[in-house]
Amino acid sequence: MCGIAGIIGCNNPYFSKDIQGLLQRRGSDQKGLYEKDLVTLIHTRLKVTDLNHGQQPMIFSEGDFEIALICNGNLYNAQELRIELKNLGHKFTSLSDTEVLLHAYVEWQEKCVERLNGTFAFAVWENHNKRLFFARDRMGVKPLFYARRGEIFIFGSEIKTLLAHPLIEPQIDIDSIAEIMLIGPGRTPGYGVIKGIEEVLPAYCGFFYQSNPNNLQLWPYWKLEDKPHTDTFDQTTEKVRELIIDSIKRQIAYDVPMGTFLSGGLDSSIISSVTNSYFRKQSIPLHTFSVDFKDNERFFQSNPFQPGNDHPFIEKMTDYLGSTHHRILLDTEKLVDALYDAVDARDLPGMADVDASLLLFCKEVKKHVTVAMSGECADELFGGYPWFRDKTIRDREGFPWSKSNEYRMSFLKPELAKAINTSYVEERYGQTVAKTNILPNISPLERRMKEMINLNLQWFMQTLLERKDRMSMYNGLEARVPFCDYRIVEYLYTIPWEMKNYKNREKGLLRLAMEDFLPDEILWRKKSPYPKTYNPSYLQTVSNRLKETIADTSAPILRIINKESLENLLKIENHAHNSVPWYGQLMTTPQTIAYFLQLNYWLEKYHIQIV
């Protein structure tokens, strides 16, 4: 895990040093720089594999042929590619997967991406052709933003790296405001919110040609396609099992300390158990990590989404594994303070305390390990969320995790509300559904489930992956997500819903496939989301801070948000009745208040101009 950035078309040594400083949290172990003929490539490295080698930028030169590579991420099929490349005559000097990627590009050029299994964002400068190639992994686990200003091309792992350049001004327009208020904390795929900043889409790659009027080309190298599912139920179960075990095995890190996140839920328990089975063979103790909140047991409120506390299930699982467990307890004041660090990490207002708690959690995890595995993507693939199973929600048009457009619009200043395209959200929803690849002549239910999976992969999962990357890398922790292996995604997409819905249970197929890795209490536990605080002091603290913020008539949030609507949100007597979710299951009234705190901080800290 690393940080990358670059600029084609101009040189500025001060800019290069500034960027390396901004990327230091993503990789504090090494710094690297490539500068030649108005081209600069910047790298910061977090050492995970082959610690004594792998310095970047990595250069290959042979006669007039010269390329320089920078990469953020990992290749999980590096061993197979190394053997294939050796058979083609390539020679290696290290065990670094970066060197494998370098030689793969030498051998296959832009076609190399079709052979990669990993999570990555990388760029290759071809000095002999005066062009830059760049690519992002299929699932969008690793970020890559860019901006173009004529013949100048700037790119980086995070938005802040682009904003460091004087050509990129922190400006937002009416579409940006619509994005923040109607889509946020999600983002339209490829949209960087700040004017002129875009993100390379997952599974996309491209070329930027120096001194060429038509200098930018982008195209997809992979698409999720529906195919006939011919395997029997038993064959399907076994194939799912094989793919999951293989993905976890490939992502185990042995060169640095590694652990797993463990919530006591199905997904993290599977990953922990499979990892533990490999660790035991090498007599390595597994470290597991969970997060909780001060006084949560006292104030916990059971609800349909979170029927019980995680702690008893975590204890059951750690006893089963024999792991060294670390329970990380967060208090309210630090959680609220971390709302602002979470904005610095994401470069945008985000998932409020859902982000902040993960950021603090990762800070503590980093004290023990360099790499941790996490369970993102299982719910999207196996149909774990409530909106997959509630027919009323499932059949309703629109994003199922964000059904509050009217509520969201009510906060905007009237002149801004009038200026926003009234179908902003609906158009994006419709475009995604229309592009869903679905076989003809299937049942309406099966068609809708394919649409739901695609919506979740393209939108909801991207928000969670962005959260996981920024909050973990803010602390120099590499968080790996084995369920995001594209082979699992491809196979799961073809499986009929009736198979996934085994025993009429959420993620029933996953439970069956991995049943011998878990005790029954964990295997058949009802899904429970990421934990959040129920301590009333949290609501009180964020409410007090927002009151203080909007008491200042110069508060930047008041340029966008109607003050009266915020005052109404803060009225204690309205809290019990004003529980409209802002986003998903976790962002209700306290998190909505916190989101506005983050928005105000972002506008101020990033010197955002409205144009």
JSON list of C-alpha atoms in Angstrom, two decimals, residues 2-3 21-26 72 141 143-145 156-163 185 187 194 199 337-352 354-363 463-477 598 601-602 605-606:
[
{"chain": "A", "resi": 2, "resn": "CYS", "atom": "CA", "xyz": [1.43, 3.29, -1.05]},
{"chain": "A", "resi": 3, "resn": "GLY", "atom": "CA", "xyz": [0.70, 6.75, -2.35]},
{"chain": "A", "resi": 21, "resn": "GLY", "atom": "CA", "xyz": [4.48, 15.30, 2.32]},
{"chain": "A", "resi": 22, "resn": "LEU", "atom": "CA", "xyz": [0.74, 14.98, 1.68]},
{"chain": "A", "resi": 23, "resn": "LEU", "atom": "CA", "xyz": [1.13, 11.31, 0.72]},
{"chain": "A", "resi": 24, "resn": "GLN", "atom": "CA", "xyz": [3.37, 10.42, 3.66]},
{"chain": "A", "resi": 25, "resn": "ARG", "atom": "CA", "xyz": [0.54, 8.90, 5.67]},
{"chain": "A", "resi": 26, "resn": "ARG", "atom": "CA", "xyz": [-0.06, 6.40, 2.86]},
{"chain": "A", "resi": 72, "resn": "ASN", "atom": "CA", "xyz": [-0.30, 1.73, -5.12]},
{"chain": "A", "resi": 141, "resn": "VAL", "atom": "CA", "xyz": [-10.36, -0.81, -4.15]},
{"chain": "A", "resi": 143, "resn": "PRO", "atom": "CA", "xyz": [-8.17, 5.25, -5.71]},
{"chain": "A", "resi": 144, "resn": "LEU", "atom": "CA", "xyz": [-6.85, 7.30, -8.62]},
{"chain": "A", "resi": 145, "resn": "PHE", "atom": "CA", "xyz": [-7.90, 10.91, -9.27]},
{"chain": "A", "resi": 156, "resn": "GLY", "atom": "CA", "xyz": [-2.80, 11.21, -7.52]},
{"chain": "A", "resi": 157, "resn": "SER", "atom": "CA", "xyz": [-4.10, 8.75, -4.96]},
{"chain": "A", "resi": 158, "resn": "GLU", "atom": "CA", "xyz": [-6.08, 11.41, -3.13]},
{"chain": "A", "resi": 159, "resn": "ILE", "atom": "CA", "xyz": [-7.88, 14.64, -4.02]},
{"chain": "A", "resi": 160, "resn": "LYS", "atom": "CA", "xyz": [-5.54, 16.66, -1.81]},
{"chain": "A", "resi": 161, "resn": "THR", "atom": "CA", "xyz": [-2.61, 15.82, -4.07]},
{"chain": "A", "resi": 162, "resn": "LEU", "atom": "CA", "xyz": [-4.31, 17.54, -7.00]},
{"chain": "A", "resi": 163, "resn": "LEU", "atom": "CA", "xyz": [-5.38, 20.54, -4.94]},
{"chain": "A", "resi": 185, "resn": "PRO", "atom": "CA", "xyz": [-21.46, 10.66, 1.40]},
{"chain": "A", "resi": 187, "resn": "ARG", "atom": "CA", "xyz": [-20.24, 9.97, -5.08]},
{"chain": "A", "resi": 194, "resn": "ILE", "atom": "CA", "xyz": [-14.46, 19.58, -6.82]},
{"chain": "A", "resi": 199, "resn": "GLU", "atom": "CA", "xyz": [-11.64, 9.77, -10.74]},
{"chain": "A", "resi": 337, "resn": "ASP", "atom": "CA", "xyz": [-12.89, 15.27, 17.40]},
{"chain": "A", "resi": 338, "resn": "ALA", "atom": "CA", "xyz": [-12.04, 12.61, 14.81]},
{"chain": "A", "resi": 339, "resn": "LEU", "atom": "CA", "xyz": [-14.87, 13.81, 12.55]},
{"chain": "A", "resi": 340, "resn": "TYR", "atom": "CA", "xyz": [-12.47, 16.47, 11.27]},
{"chain": "A", "resi": 341, "resn": "ASP", "atom": "CA", "xyz": [-9.54, 14.09, 10.80]},
{"chain": "A", "resi": 342, "resn": "ALA", "atom": "CA", "xyz": [-11.92, 11.89, 8.79]},
{"chain": "A", "resi": 343, "resn": "VAL", "atom": "CA", "xyz": [-12.57, 14.81, 6.42]},
{"chain": "A", "resi": 344, "resn": "ASP", "atom": "CA", "xyz": [-8.82, 15.33, 6.06]},
{"chain": "A", "resi": 345, "resn": "ALA", "atom": "CA", "xyz": [-8.50, 11.64, 5.20]},
{"chain": "A", "resi": 346, "resn": "ARG", "atom": "CA", "xyz": [-11.38, 11.52, 2.69]},
{"chain": "A", "resi": 347, "resn": "ASP", "atom": "CA", "xyz": [-10.98, 15.10, 1.37]},
{"chain": "A", "resi": 348, "resn": "LEU", "atom": "CA", "xyz": [-14.77, 15.37, 1.51]},
{"chain": "A", "resi": 349, "resn": "PRO", "atom": "CA", "xyz": [-17.52, 15.22, 4.11]},
{"chain": "A", "resi": 350, "resn": "GLY", "atom": "CA", "xyz": [-18.14, 11.53, 4.70]},
{"chain": "A", "resi": 351, "resn": "MET", "atom": "CA", "xyz": [-19.99, 8.99, 6.81]},
{"chain": "A", "resi": 352, "resn": "ALA", "atom": "CA", "xyz": [-19.69, 11.04, 10.01]},
{"chain": "A", "resi": 354, "resn": "VAL", "atom": "CA", "xyz": [-18.93, 5.77, 10.87]},
{"chain": "A", "resi": 355, "resn": "ASP", "atom": "CA", "xyz": [-15.77, 7.17, 9.24]},
{"chain": "A", "resi": 356, "resn": "ALA", "atom": "CA", "xyz": [-14.36, 8.67, 12.43]},
{"chain": "A", "resi": 357, "resn": "SER", "atom": "CA", "xyz": [-14.65, 5.47, 14.44]},
{"chain": "A", "resi": 358, "resn": "LEU", "atom": "CA", "xyz": [-12.89, 3.47, 11.72]},
{"chain": "A", "resi": 359, "resn": "LEU", "atom": "CA", "xyz": [-10.11, 6.06, 11.60]},
{"chain": "A", "resi": 360, "resn": "LEU", "atom": "CA", "xyz": [-9.55, 5.81, 15.38]},
{"chain": "A", "resi": 361, "resn": "PHE", "atom": "CA", "xyz": [-9.87, 2.03, 15.24]},
{"chain": "A", "resi": 362, "resn": "CYS", "atom": "CA", "xyz": [-7.21, 1.78, 12.51]},
{"chain": "A", "resi": 363, "resn": "LYS", "atom": "CA", "xyz": [-4.92, 4.05, 14.51]},
{"chain": "A", "resi": 463, "resn": "THR", "atom": "CA", "xyz": [-18.50, 4.48, -0.63]},
{"chain": "A", "resi": 464, "resn": "LEU", "atom": "CA", "xyz": [-17.43, 1.74, 1.78]},
{"chain": "A", "resi": 465, "resn": "LEU", "atom": "CA", "xyz": [-14.21, 1.00, -0.12]},
{"chain": "A", "resi": 466, "resn": "GLU", "atom": "CA", "xyz": [-13.34, 4.69, -0.16]},
{"chain": "A", "resi": 467, "resn": "ARG", "atom": "CA", "xyz": [-13.99, 4.82, 3.58]},
{"chain": "A", "resi": 468, "resn": "LYS", "atom": "CA", "xyz": [-11.84, 1.76, 4.23]},
{"chain": "A", "resi": 469, "resn": "ASP", "atom": "CA", "xyz": [-8.93, 3.01, 2.09]},
{"chain": "A", "resi": 470, "resn": "ARG", "atom": "CA", "xyz": [-8.80, 6.57, 3.44]},
{"chain": "A", "resi": 471, "resn": "MET", "atom": "CA", "xyz": [-9.36, 5.82, 7.11]},
{"chain": "A", "resi": 472, "resn": "SER", "atom": "CA", "xyz": [-6.84, 2.97, 7.14]},
{"chain": "A", "resi": 473, "resn": "MET", "atom": "CA", "xyz": [-4.19, 4.70, 5.04]},
{"chain": "A", "resi": 474, "resn": "TYR", "atom": "CA", "xyz": [-4.48, 7.85, 7.12]},
{"chain": "A", "resi": 475, "resn": "ASN", "atom": "CA", "xyz": [-2.85, 5.66, 9.76]},
{"chain": "A", "resi": 476, "resn": "GLY", "atom": "CA", "xyz": [-0.44, 3.81, 7.47]},
{"chain": "A", "resi": 477, "resn": "LEU", "atom": "CA", "xyz": [-2.45, 0.58, 7.82]},
{"chain": "A", "resi": 598, "resn": "GLN", "atom": "CA", "xyz": [-17.98, 17.83, 8.49]},
{"chain": "A", "resi": 601, "resn": "TYR", "atom": "CA", "xyz": [-15.15, 22.02, 8.31]},
{"chain": "A", "resi": 602, "resn": "TRP", "atom": "CA", "xyz": [-14.49, 20.95, 4.72]},
{"chain": "A", "resi": 605, "resn": "LYS", "atom": "CA", "xyz": [-10.34, 23.93, 5.74]},
{"chain": "A", "resi": 606, "resn": "TYR", "atom": "CA", "xyz": [-10.19, 23.43, 1.97]}
]
